[in-house]
């Protein structure tokens, strides 16, 4: 649960956004800790710290405007040569393929991107749910899809899979090309892919750190989806994550409503939470509503946060999280 990739370290912002400019002046630097209770040798400690310490150094020495992950990633090739010369037992980085998506209005397709911390290591993929092999399509540029599919992708140096496969079902639905407006902001700590995270075709997994969950701390979550024109809406569904040990709770209810003008709302329906919040293991909870075929341009989805951790929780009275992923519209 505490695995931190090199890219995640590089994304660290030393000055929290909650601070005023006057308060921010007191941030003098950052500290990277390696806890060694389960690290028995110096060599393993090096492996855990390097090259993460290089990423942290650049983050703390450089203003945000000058930080560039892709530039850093390529410059690390020279750093690896220096580390080899010094005899440092460093990590070669993650071979995990990460997926991104954005809607291309001209092509009218969802464009799927693939990247990792590795440079010039072939990525092979499939879209039908079968495991890729050394002769599967080679990823060279974003792939356009306009239907449901199941992506599997991995690195294949020397024709063999290195590391584990990335797997992701892609849900193609009516809200993919839509515009989304947030009536309550998501937290910068868990932004997922940003403003399109709830309509990018990706579902979150059981790990709340997988990059597909958008977090809302202590407040309700509410979005309005603009389909661009009136269309027939049959159903709206979404999912939230429950992980009580991580202070992540399900909403009291999720409300779905429709509108023609974005001002007057009708077909207002609530789907209450019917499962116990007190669970030791994480779980994904679906919420949905089936509409009789209804013409509408706007869809509003609101999740009511329970606000604070319950009395039985170690964080009693403290703000709790909502973790939200895809809003699927058919």
PDB file of C-alpha atoms in Angstrom:
ATOM      1  CA  UNK A   1       0.000   0.000   0.000  1.00  0.00           C
ATOM      2  CA  UNK A   2       2.934   2.355   0.475  1.00  0.00           C
ATOM      3  CA  UNK A   3       4.607   1.736  -2.904  1.00  0.00           C
ATOM      4  CA  UNK A   4       5.757   5.044  -4.384  1.00  0.00           C
ATOM      5  CA  UNK A   5       6.951   5.203  -7.979  1.00  0.00           C
ATOM      6  CA  UNK A   6       9.632   7.569  -9.232  1.00  0.00           C
ATOM      7  CA  UNK A   7       6.975   9.548 -11.111  1.00  0.00           C
ATOM      8  CA  UNK A   8       4.937   9.894  -7.917  1.00  0.00           C
ATOM      9  CA  UNK A   9       7.977  11.268  -6.071  1.00  0.00           C
ATOM     10  CA  UNK A  10       8.591  13.751  -8.898  1.00  0.00           C
ATOM     11  CA  UNK A  11       4.970  14.947  -8.670  1.00  0.00           C
ATOM     12  CA  UNK A  12       5.422  15.923  -5.002  1.00  0.00           C
ATOM     13  CA  UNK A  13       4.758  19.603  -4.277  1.00  0.00           C
ATOM     14  CA  UNK A  14       6.663  20.736  -1.170  1.00  0.00           C
ATOM     15  CA  UNK A  15       4.406  23.733  -0.517  1.00  0.00           C
ATOM     16  CA  UNK A  16       0.814  22.716   0.300  1.00  0.00           C
ATOM     17  CA  UNK A  17      -1.854  24.694  -1.545  1.00  0.00           C
ATOM     18  CA  UNK A  18      -3.693  25.356   1.706  1.00  0.00           C
ATOM     19  CA  UNK A  19      -0.977  27.778   2.787  1.00  0.00           C
ATOM     20  CA  UNK A  20      -1.152  31.512   2.169  1.00  0.00           C
ATOM     21  CA  UNK A  21       1.852  33.196   0.501  1.00  0.00           C
ATOM     22  CA  UNK A  22       2.942  34.462   3.923  1.00  0.00           C
ATOM     23  CA  UNK A  23       2.720  30.979   5.429  1.00  0.00           C
ATOM     24  CA  UNK A  24       4.407  29.362   2.417  1.00  0.00           C
ATOM     25  CA  UNK A  25       7.572  31.394   3.046  1.00  0.00           C
ATOM     26  CA  UNK A  26       8.234  29.230   6.090  1.00  0.00           C
ATOM     27  CA  UNK A  27       8.597  26.046   4.003  1.00  0.00           C
ATOM     28  CA  UNK A  28      12.353  25.590   3.917  1.00  0.00           C
ATOM     29  CA  UNK A  29      12.623  22.233   2.189  1.00  0.00           C
ATOM     30  CA  UNK A  30      11.574  18.593   2.266  1.00  0.00           C
ATOM     31  CA  UNK A  31      12.761  15.370   3.835  1.00  0.00           C
ATOM     32  CA  UNK A  32      12.606  11.897   2.326  1.00  0.00           C
ATOM     33  CA  UNK A  33      12.441   9.044   4.827  1.00  0.00           C
ATOM     34  CA  UNK A  34      13.372   5.399   4.306  1.00  0.00           C
ATOM     35  CA  UNK A  35      12.072   3.316   7.196  1.00  0.00           C
ATOM     36  CA  UNK A  36      14.413   0.367   7.644  1.00  0.00           C
ATOM     37  CA  UNK A  37      12.548  -1.933  10.050  1.00  0.00           C
ATOM     38  CA  UNK A  38      12.282  -4.484   7.226  1.00  0.00           C
ATOM     39  CA  UNK A  39      15.402  -3.492   5.259  1.00  0.00           C
ATOM     40  CA  UNK A  40      18.278  -5.710   6.475  1.00  0.00           C
ATOM     41  CA  UNK A  41      21.168  -4.511   4.277  1.00  0.00           C
ATOM     42  CA  UNK A  42      22.760  -1.308   3.055  1.00  0.00           C
ATOM     43  CA  UNK A  43      22.378  -2.510  -0.536  1.00  0.00           C
ATOM     44  CA  UNK A  44      18.630  -2.866  -0.137  1.00  0.00           C
ATOM     45  CA  UNK A  45      18.404   0.564   1.504  1.00  0.00           C
ATOM     46  CA  UNK A  46      20.198   2.021  -1.533  1.00  0.00           C
ATOM     47  CA  UNK A  47      17.754   0.253  -3.828  1.00  0.00           C
ATOM     48  CA  UNK A  48      14.790   1.752  -1.951  1.00  0.00           C
ATOM     49  CA  UNK A  49      16.199   5.299  -1.859  1.00  0.00           C
ATOM     50  CA  UNK A  50      17.873   5.642  -5.264  1.00  0.00           C
ATOM     51  CA  UNK A  51      16.875   7.154  -7.661  1.00  0.00           C
ATOM     52  CA  UNK A  52      13.912   8.460  -5.639  1.00  0.00           C
ATOM     53  CA  UNK A  53      16.277  10.811  -3.781  1.00  0.00           C
ATOM     54  CA  UNK A  54      17.335  12.304  -7.140  1.00  0.00           C
ATOM     55  CA  UNK A  55      13.701  13.029  -8.027  1.00  0.00           C
ATOM     56  CA  UNK A  56      13.091  14.594  -4.616  1.00  0.00           C
ATOM     57  CA  UNK A  57      16.215  16.734  -4.952  1.00  0.00           C
ATOM     58  CA  UNK A  58      15.062  18.164  -8.279  1.00  0.00           C
ATOM     59  CA  UNK A  59      11.571  18.817  -6.930  1.00  0.00           C
ATOM     60  CA  UNK A  60      12.866  20.724  -3.911  1.00  0.00           C
ATOM     61  CA  UNK A  61      15.562  22.656  -5.802  1.00  0.00           C
ATOM     62  CA  UNK A  62      13.432  23.664  -8.784  1.00  0.00           C
ATOM     63  CA  UNK A  63      10.379  25.922  -9.054  1.00  0.00           C
ATOM     64  CA  UNK A  64       7.241  24.159 -10.270  1.00  0.00           C
ATOM     65  CA  UNK A  65       7.360  26.064 -13.582  1.00  0.00           C
ATOM     66  CA  UNK A  66      10.671  24.415 -14.480  1.00  0.00           C
ATOM     67  CA  UNK A  67       9.820  20.839 -13.536  1.00  0.00           C
ATOM     68  CA  UNK A  68       9.150  18.479 -16.404  1.00  0.00           C
ATOM     69  CA  UNK A  69       8.699  14.742 -15.857  1.00  0.00           C
ATOM     70  CA  UNK A  70       9.579  13.710 -19.413  1.00  0.00           C
ATOM     71  CA  UNK A  71      12.737  15.803 -19.368  1.00  0.00           C
ATOM     72  CA  UNK A  72      13.730  14.301 -16.015  1.00  0.00           C
ATOM     73  CA  UNK A  73      12.987  10.794 -17.257  1.00  0.00           C
ATOM     74  CA  UNK A  74      15.379  11.169 -20.204  1.00  0.00           C
ATOM     75  CA  UNK A  75      18.070  12.900 -18.149  1.00  0.00           C
ATOM     76  CA  UNK A  76      18.025   9.960 -15.740  1.00  0.00           C
ATOM     77  CA  UNK A  77      19.783   7.881 -18.416  1.00  0.00           C
ATOM     78  CA  UNK A  78      22.991   9.836 -17.680  1.00  0.00           C
ATOM     79  CA  UNK A  79      22.385   9.572 -13.944  1.00  0.00           C
ATOM     80  CA  UNK A  80      22.162   5.784 -14.224  1.00  0.00           C
ATOM     81  CA  UNK A  81      25.628   5.753 -15.843  1.00  0.00           C
ATOM     82  CA  UNK A  82      27.005   7.751 -12.921  1.00  0.00           C
ATOM     83  CA  UNK A  83      25.348   5.410 -10.403  1.00  0.00           C
ATOM     84  CA  UNK A  84      26.812   2.397 -12.215  1.00  0.00           C
ATOM     85  CA  UNK A  85      30.276   3.958 -12.002  1.00  0.00           C
ATOM     86  CA  UNK A  86      29.766   4.577  -8.271  1.00  0.00           C
ATOM     87  CA  UNK A  87      28.616   1.010  -7.674  1.00  0.00           C
ATOM     88  CA  UNK A  88      25.243   2.060  -6.243  1.00  0.00           C
ATOM     89  CA  UNK A  89      22.559  -0.634  -6.035  1.00  0.00           C
ATOM     90  CA  UNK A  90      19.737   1.443  -7.521  1.00  0.00           C
ATOM     91  CA  UNK A  91      16.291   0.612  -8.850  1.00  0.00           C
ATOM     92  CA  UNK A  92      15.872   0.616 -12.628  1.00  0.00           C
ATOM     93  CA  UNK A  93      12.356   2.008 -12.146  1.00  0.00           C
ATOM     94  CA  UNK A  94       8.906   0.610 -12.580  1.00  0.00           C
ATOM     95  CA  UNK A  95       8.025  -1.480 -15.625  1.00  0.00           C
ATOM     96  CA  UNK A  96       4.352  -0.791 -15.005  1.00  0.00           C
ATOM     97  CA  UNK A  97       2.539   0.661 -18.017  1.00  0.00           C
ATOM     98  CA  UNK A  98       0.208   3.503 -17.069  1.00  0.00           C
ATOM     99  CA  UNK A  99      -2.803   4.473 -19.179  1.00  0.00           C
ATOM    100  CA  UNK A 100      -4.209   7.905 -19.956  1.00  0.00           C
ATOM    101  CA  UNK A 101      -7.214   8.973 -21.971  1.00  0.00           C
ATOM    102  CA  UNK A 102      -8.660  12.109 -23.541  1.00  0.00           C
ATOM    103  CA  UNK A 103     -11.466  12.738 -25.990  1.00  0.00           C
ATOM    104  CA  UNK A 104     -10.486  13.968 -29.457  1.00  0.00           C
ATOM    105  CA  UNK A 105     -13.347  16.106 -30.801  1.00  0.00           C
ATOM    106  CA  UNK A 106     -12.066  16.014 -34.382  1.00  0.00           C
ATOM    107  CA  UNK A 107     -11.678  12.250 -34.500  1.00  0.00           C
ATOM    108  CA  UNK A 108     -14.714  11.734 -32.221  1.00  0.00           C
ATOM    109  CA  UNK A 109     -12.815   9.055 -30.389  1.00  0.00           C
ATOM    110  CA  UNK A 110     -11.388   8.397 -26.932  1.00  0.00           C
ATOM    111  CA  UNK A 111      -7.604   8.427 -27.302  1.00  0.00           C
ATOM    112  CA  UNK A 112      -5.741   5.976 -25.071  1.00  0.00           C
ATOM    113  CA  UNK A 113      -2.132   6.784 -24.220  1.00  0.00           C
ATOM    114  CA  UNK A 114       0.457   4.428 -22.689  1.00  0.00           C
ATOM    115  CA  UNK A 115       3.669   5.298 -20.878  1.00  0.00           C
ATOM    116  CA  UNK A 116       5.988   4.115 -18.118  1.00  0.00           C
ATOM    117  CA  UNK A 117       9.203   5.080 -16.383  1.00  0.00           C
ATOM    118  CA  UNK A 118      11.147   3.083 -18.980  1.00  0.00           C
ATOM    119  CA  UNK A 119      12.561   4.619 -22.146  1.00  0.00           C
ATOM    120  CA  UNK A 120      12.759   2.787 -25.469  1.00  0.00           C
ATOM    121  CA  UNK A 121      11.361  -0.454 -24.043  1.00  0.00           C
ATOM    122  CA  UNK A 122       8.625  -1.829 -26.348  1.00  0.00           C
ATOM    123  CA  UNK A 123       5.031  -1.762 -25.082  1.00  0.00           C
ATOM    124  CA  UNK A 124       2.740  -4.441 -26.533  1.00  0.00           C
ATOM    125  CA  UNK A 125      -1.008  -4.343 -26.060  1.00  0.00           C
ATOM    126  CA  UNK A 126      -4.366  -5.898 -26.874  1.00  0.00           C
ATOM    127  CA  UNK A 127      -7.886  -4.442 -26.808  1.00  0.00           C
ATOM    128  CA  UNK A 128      -9.882  -7.675 -26.573  1.00  0.00           C
ATOM    129  CA  UNK A 129      -8.936  -8.804 -23.069  1.00  0.00           C
ATOM    130  CA  UNK A 130      -6.432 -11.427 -24.204  1.00  0.00           C
ATOM    131  CA  UNK A 131      -2.884 -11.329 -22.840  1.00  0.00           C
ATOM    132  CA  UNK A 132      -0.484  -9.626 -25.255  1.00  0.00           C
ATOM    133  CA  UNK A 133       2.527 -11.475 -26.601  1.00  0.00           C
ATOM    134  CA  UNK A 134       5.770 -10.473 -28.293  1.00  0.00           C
ATOM    135  CA  UNK A 135       3.904 -10.226 -31.623  1.00  0.00           C
ATOM    136  CA  UNK A 136       0.929  -8.191 -30.379  1.00  0.00           C
ATOM    137  CA  UNK A 137       0.541  -4.615 -31.676  1.00  0.00           C
ATOM    138  CA  UNK A 138       3.396  -2.307 -30.695  1.00  0.00           C
ATOM    139  CA  UNK A 139       2.350   0.925 -29.033  1.00  0.00           C
ATOM    140  CA  UNK A 140       3.676   3.963 -30.916  1.00  0.00           C
ATOM    141  CA  UNK A 141       0.991   6.629 -30.505  1.00  0.00           C
ATOM    142  CA  UNK A 142      -2.372   7.125 -28.745  1.00  0.00           C
ATOM    143  CA  UNK A 143      -5.006   4.583 -29.809  1.00  0.00           C
ATOM    144  CA  UNK A 144      -8.504   5.759 -30.752  1.00  0.00           C
ATOM    145  CA  UNK A 145     -11.500   3.781 -29.474  1.00  0.00           C
ATOM    146  CA  UNK A 146     -15.233   4.446 -29.796  1.00  0.00           C
ATOM    147  CA  UNK A 147     -16.581   1.311 -28.127  1.00  0.00           C
ATOM    148  CA  UNK A 148     -16.171  -0.703 -24.958  1.00  0.00           C
ATOM    149  CA  UNK A 149     -12.925  -2.648 -24.838  1.00  0.00           C
ATOM    150  CA  UNK A 150     -10.525  -4.286 -22.398  1.00  0.00           C
ATOM    151  CA  UNK A 151      -6.928  -3.135 -22.561  1.00  0.00           C
ATOM    152  CA  UNK A 152      -3.973  -5.242 -21.508  1.00  0.00           C
ATOM    153  CA  UNK A 153      -0.476  -3.823 -21.925  1.00  0.00           C
ATOM    154  CA  UNK A 154       3.059  -4.583 -20.819  1.00  0.00           C
ATOM    155  CA  UNK A 155       6.764  -4.141 -21.579  1.00  0.00           C
ATOM    156  CA  UNK A 156       8.374  -6.750 -23.826  1.00  0.00           C
ATOM    157  CA  UNK A 157      12.152  -6.273 -23.944  1.00  0.00           C
ATOM    158  CA  UNK A 158      13.780  -9.132 -25.847  1.00  0.00           C
ATOM    159  CA  UNK A 159      10.318 -10.507 -26.623  1.00  0.00           C
ATOM    160  CA  UNK A 160       9.530 -11.392 -22.985  1.00  0.00           C
ATOM    161  CA  UNK A 161       7.121  -9.715 -20.577  1.00  0.00           C
ATOM    162  CA  UNK A 162       8.960  -7.661 -17.963  1.00  0.00           C
ATOM    163  CA  UNK A 163       6.977  -6.993 -14.799  1.00  0.00           C
ATOM    164  CA  UNK A 164       3.209  -7.423 -14.688  1.00  0.00           C
ATOM    165  CA  UNK A 165       0.465  -6.592 -17.158  1.00  0.00           C
ATOM    166  CA  UNK A 166      -1.631  -3.461 -16.849  1.00  0.00           C
ATOM    167  CA  UNK A 167      -5.323  -4.261 -17.260  1.00  0.00           C
ATOM    168  CA  UNK A 168      -8.160  -1.781 -17.702  1.00  0.00           C
ATOM    169  CA  UNK A 169     -11.721  -2.074 -19.029  1.00  0.00           C
ATOM    170  CA  UNK A 170     -12.664   0.999 -21.057  1.00  0.00           C
ATOM    171  CA  UNK A 171     -16.303   2.071 -20.809  1.00  0.00           C
ATOM    172  CA  UNK A 172     -17.428   4.114 -23.812  1.00  0.00           C
ATOM    173  CA  UNK A 173     -20.665   5.964 -23.039  1.00  0.00           C
ATOM    174  CA  UNK A 174     -22.628   9.148 -23.796  1.00  0.00           C
ATOM    175  CA  UNK A 175     -20.739  11.354 -21.339  1.00  0.00           C
ATOM    176  CA  UNK A 176     -17.284  10.657 -22.810  1.00  0.00           C
ATOM    177  CA  UNK A 177     -17.417  13.688 -25.176  1.00  0.00           C
ATOM    178  CA  UNK A 178     -19.366  15.838 -22.694  1.00  0.00           C
ATOM    179  CA  UNK A 179     -18.325  18.870 -20.655  1.00  0.00           C
ATOM    180  CA  UNK A 180     -18.269  18.468 -16.878  1.00  0.00           C
ATOM    181  CA  UNK A 181     -18.573  21.196 -14.240  1.00  0.00           C
ATOM    182  CA  UNK A 182     -17.711  20.725 -10.570  1.00  0.00           C
ATOM    183  CA  UNK A 183     -19.934  22.478  -8.034  1.00  0.00           C
ATOM    184  CA  UNK A 184     -17.560  21.296  -5.307  1.00  0.00           C
ATOM    185  CA  UNK A 185     -13.802  21.069  -5.981  1.00  0.00           C
ATOM    186  CA  UNK A 186     -11.915  17.818  -5.683  1.00  0.00           C
ATOM    187  CA  UNK A 187      -8.772  17.675  -3.538  1.00  0.00           C
ATOM    188  CA  UNK A 188      -5.418  18.381  -5.161  1.00  0.00           C
ATOM    189  CA  UNK A 189      -4.113  15.388  -3.180  1.00  0.00           C
ATOM    190  CA  UNK A 190      -6.236  12.940  -5.179  1.00  0.00           C
ATOM    191  CA  UNK A 191      -7.036  14.617  -8.506  1.00  0.00           C
ATOM    192  CA  UNK A 192      -6.966  11.436 -10.623  1.00  0.00           C
ATOM    193  CA  UNK A 193      -6.647  12.727 -14.207  1.00  0.00           C
ATOM    194  CA  UNK A 194      -8.142  16.125 -13.389  1.00  0.00           C
ATOM    195  CA  UNK A 195     -11.334  17.685 -14.685  1.00  0.00           C
ATOM    196  CA  UNK A 196     -12.169  14.796 -17.017  1.00  0.00           C
ATOM    197  CA  UNK A 197     -11.504  12.036 -14.466  1.00  0.00           C
ATOM    198  CA  UNK A 198     -15.191  11.205 -13.986  1.00  0.00           C
ATOM    199  CA  UNK A 199     -15.856  10.890 -17.733  1.00  0.00           C
ATOM    200  CA  UNK A 200     -12.600   9.412 -19.087  1.00  0.00           C
ATOM    201  CA  UNK A 201     -13.761   5.824 -19.564  1.00  0.00           C
ATOM    202  CA  UNK A 202     -11.668   4.381 -16.701  1.00  0.00           C
ATOM    203  CA  UNK A 203     -12.910   2.741 -13.508  1.00  0.00           C
ATOM    204  CA  UNK A 204     -10.965   2.839 -10.256  1.00  0.00           C
ATOM    205  CA  UNK A 205      -9.677  -0.391  -8.727  1.00  0.00           C
ATOM    206  CA  UNK A 206      -9.621  -1.604  -5.141  1.00  0.00           C
ATOM    207  CA  UNK A 207      -6.402   0.359  -4.427  1.00  0.00           C
ATOM    208  CA  UNK A 208      -7.313   3.976  -3.645  1.00  0.00           C
ATOM    209  CA  UNK A 209      -3.879   5.102  -4.874  1.00  0.00           C
ATOM    210  CA  UNK A 210      -4.271   3.706  -8.395  1.00  0.00           C
ATOM    211  CA  UNK A 211      -4.747   7.178  -9.902  1.00  0.00           C
ATOM    212  CA  UNK A 212      -8.333   6.649 -11.053  1.00  0.00           C
ATOM    213  CA  UNK A 213     -10.121   7.781  -7.882  1.00  0.00           C
ATOM    214  CA  UNK A 214     -10.916  11.434  -7.329  1.00  0.00           C
ATOM    215  CA  UNK A 215     -10.980  12.502  -3.681  1.00  0.00           C
ATOM    216  CA  UNK A 216     -13.243  14.968  -1.877  1.00  0.00           C
ATOM    217  CA  UNK A 217     -12.300  15.782   1.710  1.00  0.00           C
ATOM    218  CA  UNK A 218     -15.045  16.624   4.195  1.00  0.00           C
ATOM    219  CA  UNK A 219     -17.480  18.080   1.661  1.00  0.00           C
ATOM    220  CA  UNK A 220     -20.166  16.847  -0.710  1.00  0.00           C
ATOM    221  CA  UNK A 221     -19.308  16.072  -4.309  1.00  0.00           C
ATOM    222  CA  UNK A 222     -21.486  17.418  -7.112  1.00  0.00           C
ATOM    223  CA  UNK A 223     -20.996  17.601 -10.884  1.00  0.00           C
ATOM    224  CA  UNK A 224     -23.097  18.683 -13.849  1.00  0.00           C
ATOM    225  CA  UNK A 225     -22.502  16.930 -17.158  1.00  0.00           C
ATOM    226  CA  UNK A 226     -23.416  18.819 -20.336  1.00  0.00           C
ATOM    227  CA  UNK A 227     -24.044  16.424 -23.226  1.00  0.00           C
ATOM    228  CA  UNK A 228     -23.921  19.366 -25.652  1.00  0.00           C
ATOM    229  CA  UNK A 229     -27.449  18.747 -26.945  1.00  0.00           C
ATOM    230  CA  UNK A 230     -30.623  16.999 -25.883  1.00  0.00           C
ATOM    231  CA  UNK A 231     -30.251  13.250 -25.949  1.00  0.00           C
ATOM    232  CA  UNK A 232     -32.273  10.341 -24.621  1.00  0.00           C
ATOM    233  CA  UNK A 233     -31.006   9.244 -21.221  1.00  0.00           C
ATOM    234  CA  UNK A 234     -31.774   5.693 -20.108  1.00  0.00           C
ATOM    235  CA  UNK A 235     -29.475   5.253 -17.119  1.00  0.00           C
ATOM    236  CA  UNK A 236     -26.803   6.950 -15.022  1.00  0.00           C
ATOM    237  CA  UNK A 237     -24.467   4.948 -12.799  1.00  0.00           C
ATOM    238  CA  UNK A 238     -21.292   5.487 -10.818  1.00  0.00           C
ATOM    239  CA  UNK A 239     -19.201   3.923  -8.054  1.00  0.00           C
ATOM    240  CA  UNK A 240     -17.598   5.026  -4.795  1.00  0.00           C
ATOM    241  CA  UNK A 241     -14.862   3.424  -2.740  1.00  0.00           C
ATOM    242  CA  UNK A 242     -15.096   2.303   0.885  1.00  0.00           C
ATOM    243  CA  UNK A 243     -11.814   1.991   2.783  1.00  0.00           C
ATOM    244  CA  UNK A 244     -12.489   2.876   6.411  1.00  0.00           C
ATOM    245  CA  UNK A 245      -8.878   2.332   7.630  1.00  0.00           C
ATOM    246  CA  UNK A 246      -7.825   5.023   5.101  1.00  0.00           C
ATOM    247  CA  UNK A 247     -10.635   7.376   6.268  1.00  0.00           C
ATOM    248  CA  UNK A 248     -12.547   6.814   3.013  1.00  0.00           C
ATOM    249  CA  UNK A 249     -16.304   6.351   3.459  1.00  0.00           C
ATOM    250  CA  UNK A 250     -19.313   5.891   1.233  1.00  0.00           C
ATOM    251  CA  UNK A 251     -21.733   8.796   0.749  1.00  0.00           C
ATOM    252  CA  UNK A 252     -25.052   8.867   2.595  1.00  0.00           C
ATOM    253  CA  UNK A 253     -26.710   8.786  -0.810  1.00  0.00           C
ATOM    254  CA  UNK A 254     -26.124   9.618  -4.466  1.00  0.00           C
ATOM    255  CA  UNK A 255     -28.678  11.808  -6.213  1.00  0.00           C
ATOM    256  CA  UNK A 256     -29.297  11.723  -9.967  1.00  0.00           C
ATOM    257  CA  UNK A 257     -31.323  14.374 -11.833  1.00  0.00           C
ATOM    258  CA  UNK A 258     -31.884  15.639 -15.369  1.00  0.00           C
ATOM    259  CA  UNK A 259     -32.439  19.037 -16.975  1.00  0.00           C
ATOM    260  CA  UNK A 260     -32.987  20.658 -20.353  1.00  0.00           C
ATOM    261  CA  UNK A 261     -31.449  24.032 -19.470  1.00  0.00           C
ATOM    262  CA  UNK A 262     -29.150  23.318 -16.513  1.00  0.00           C
ATOM    263  CA  UNK A 263     -31.376  25.403 -14.217  1.00  0.00           C
ATOM    264  CA  UNK A 264     -34.610  23.502 -13.688  1.00  0.00           C
ATOM    265  CA  UNK A 265     -34.093  19.899 -12.604  1.00  0.00           C
ATOM    266  CA  UNK A 266     -36.481  16.972 -12.842  1.00  0.00           C
ATOM    267  CA  UNK A 267     -36.430  13.195 -12.509  1.00  0.00           C
ATOM    268  CA  UNK A 268     -34.658  13.655  -9.162  1.00  0.00           C
ATOM    269  CA  UNK A 269     -33.845  10.271  -7.617  1.00  0.00           C
ATOM    270  CA  UNK A 270     -31.705   9.201  -4.674  1.00  0.00           C
ATOM    271  CA  UNK A 271     -29.845   5.932  -4.296  1.00  0.00           C
ATOM    272  CA  UNK A 272     -29.020   5.546  -0.572  1.00  0.00           C
ATOM    273  CA  UNK A 273     -26.081   3.592   0.810  1.00  0.00           C
ATOM    274  CA  UNK A 274     -27.360   0.244   2.030  1.00  0.00           C
ATOM    275  CA  UNK A 275     -24.124  -1.374   3.214  1.00  0.00           C
ATOM    276  CA  UNK A 276     -22.302  -1.014   6.525  1.00  0.00           C
ATOM    277  CA  UNK A 277     -19.502   1.555   6.599  1.00  0.00           C
ATOM    278  CA  UNK A 278     -17.641  -0.373   9.281  1.00  0.00           C
ATOM    279  CA  UNK A 279     -15.573  -2.809   7.227  1.00  0.00           C
ATOM    280  CA  UNK A 280     -11.925  -3.743   7.497  1.00  0.00           C
ATOM    281  CA  UNK A 281     -11.393  -4.494   3.817  1.00  0.00           C
ATOM    282  CA  UNK A 282     -11.843  -2.009   0.952  1.00  0.00           C
ATOM    283  CA  UNK A 283     -14.901  -2.398  -1.267  1.00  0.00           C
ATOM    284  CA  UNK A 284     -16.334  -0.716  -4.348  1.00  0.00           C
ATOM    285  CA  UNK A 285     -19.997   0.265  -4.101  1.00  0.00           C
ATOM    286  CA  UNK A 286     -22.154   0.976  -7.191  1.00  0.00           C
ATOM    287  CA  UNK A 287     -24.951   3.555  -7.349  1.00  0.00           C
ATOM    288  CA  UNK A 288     -27.343   3.932 -10.252  1.00  0.00           C
ATOM    289  CA  UNK A 289     -30.760   4.928 -11.522  1.00  0.00           C
ATOM    290  CA  UNK A 290     -32.721   3.677 -14.507  1.00  0.00           C
ATOM    291  CA  UNK A 291     -34.805   6.369 -16.175  1.00  0.00           C
ATOM    292  CA  UNK A 292     -37.696   5.829 -18.529  1.00  0.00           C
ATOM    293  CA  UNK A 293     -36.277   7.053 -21.861  1.00  0.00           C
ATOM    294  CA  UNK A 294     -36.004  10.782 -21.095  1.00  0.00           C
ATOM    295  CA  UNK A 295     -34.727  13.593 -23.356  1.00  0.00           C
ATOM    296  CA  UNK A 296     -32.251  15.798 -21.474  1.00  0.00           C
ATOM    297  CA  UNK A 297     -29.091  17.793 -22.088  1.00  0.00           C
ATOM    298  CA  UNK A 298     -27.777  18.095 -18.532  1.00  0.00           C
ATOM    299  CA  UNK A 299     -27.176  15.425 -15.907  1.00  0.00           C
ATOM    300  CA  UNK A 300     -26.491  16.277 -12.289  1.00  0.00           C
ATOM    301  CA  UNK A 301     -24.925  13.779  -9.891  1.00  0.00           C
ATOM    302  CA  UNK A 302     -24.532  14.663  -6.219  1.00  0.00           C
ATOM    303  CA  UNK A 303     -22.962  12.569  -3.459  1.00  0.00           C
ATOM    304  CA  UNK A 304     -23.744  13.469   0.147  1.00  0.00           C
ATOM    305  CA  UNK A 305     -20.610  13.153   2.294  1.00  0.00           C
ATOM    306  CA  UNK A 306     -21.118  11.840   5.839  1.00  0.00           C
ATOM    307  CA  UNK A 307     -18.790  14.717   6.763  1.00  0.00           C
ATOM    308  CA  UNK A 308     -16.674  13.336   9.579  1.00  0.00           C
ATOM    309  CA  UNK A 309     -15.371   9.947  10.630  1.00  0.00           C
ATOM    310  CA  UNK A 310     -17.904   8.008  12.777  1.00  0.00           C
ATOM    311  CA  UNK A 311     -17.620   7.671  16.558  1.00  0.00           C
ATOM    312  CA  UNK A 312     -16.222   4.128  16.294  1.00  0.00           C
ATOM    313  CA  UNK A 313     -13.375   5.240  13.996  1.00  0.00           C
ATOM    314  CA  UNK A 314      -9.866   6.252  15.110  1.00  0.00           C
ATOM    315  CA  UNK A 315     -10.390   9.558  13.291  1.00  0.00           C
ATOM    316  CA  UNK A 316     -13.626  10.324  15.134  1.00  0.00           C
ATOM    317  CA  UNK A 317     -14.845  13.827  14.308  1.00  0.00           C
ATOM    318  CA  UNK A 318     -12.185  14.460  11.648  1.00  0.00           C
ATOM    319  CA  UNK A 319     -13.113  15.183   8.010  1.00  0.00           C
ATOM    320  CA  UNK A 320     -13.441  12.028   5.934  1.00  0.00           C
ATOM    321  CA  UNK A 321     -12.958  11.294   2.269  1.00  0.00           C
ATOM    322  CA  UNK A 322     -15.261  10.511  -0.622  1.00  0.00           C
ATOM    323  CA  UNK A 323     -13.497   8.636  -3.424  1.00  0.00           C
ATOM    324  CA  UNK A 324     -15.356   8.807  -6.748  1.00  0.00           C
ATOM    325  CA  UNK A 325     -14.744   7.419 -10.212  1.00  0.00           C
ATOM    326  CA  UNK A 326     -16.554   7.191 -13.571  1.00  0.00           C
ATOM    327  CA  UNK A 327     -20.076   8.551 -14.155  1.00  0.00           C
ATOM    328  CA  UNK A 328     -21.506   6.286 -16.863  1.00  0.00           C
ATOM    329  CA  UNK A 329     -24.391   7.580 -18.975  1.00  0.00           C
ATOM    330  CA  UNK A 330     -26.438   5.515 -21.413  1.00  0.00           C
TER     331      UNK A 330
END
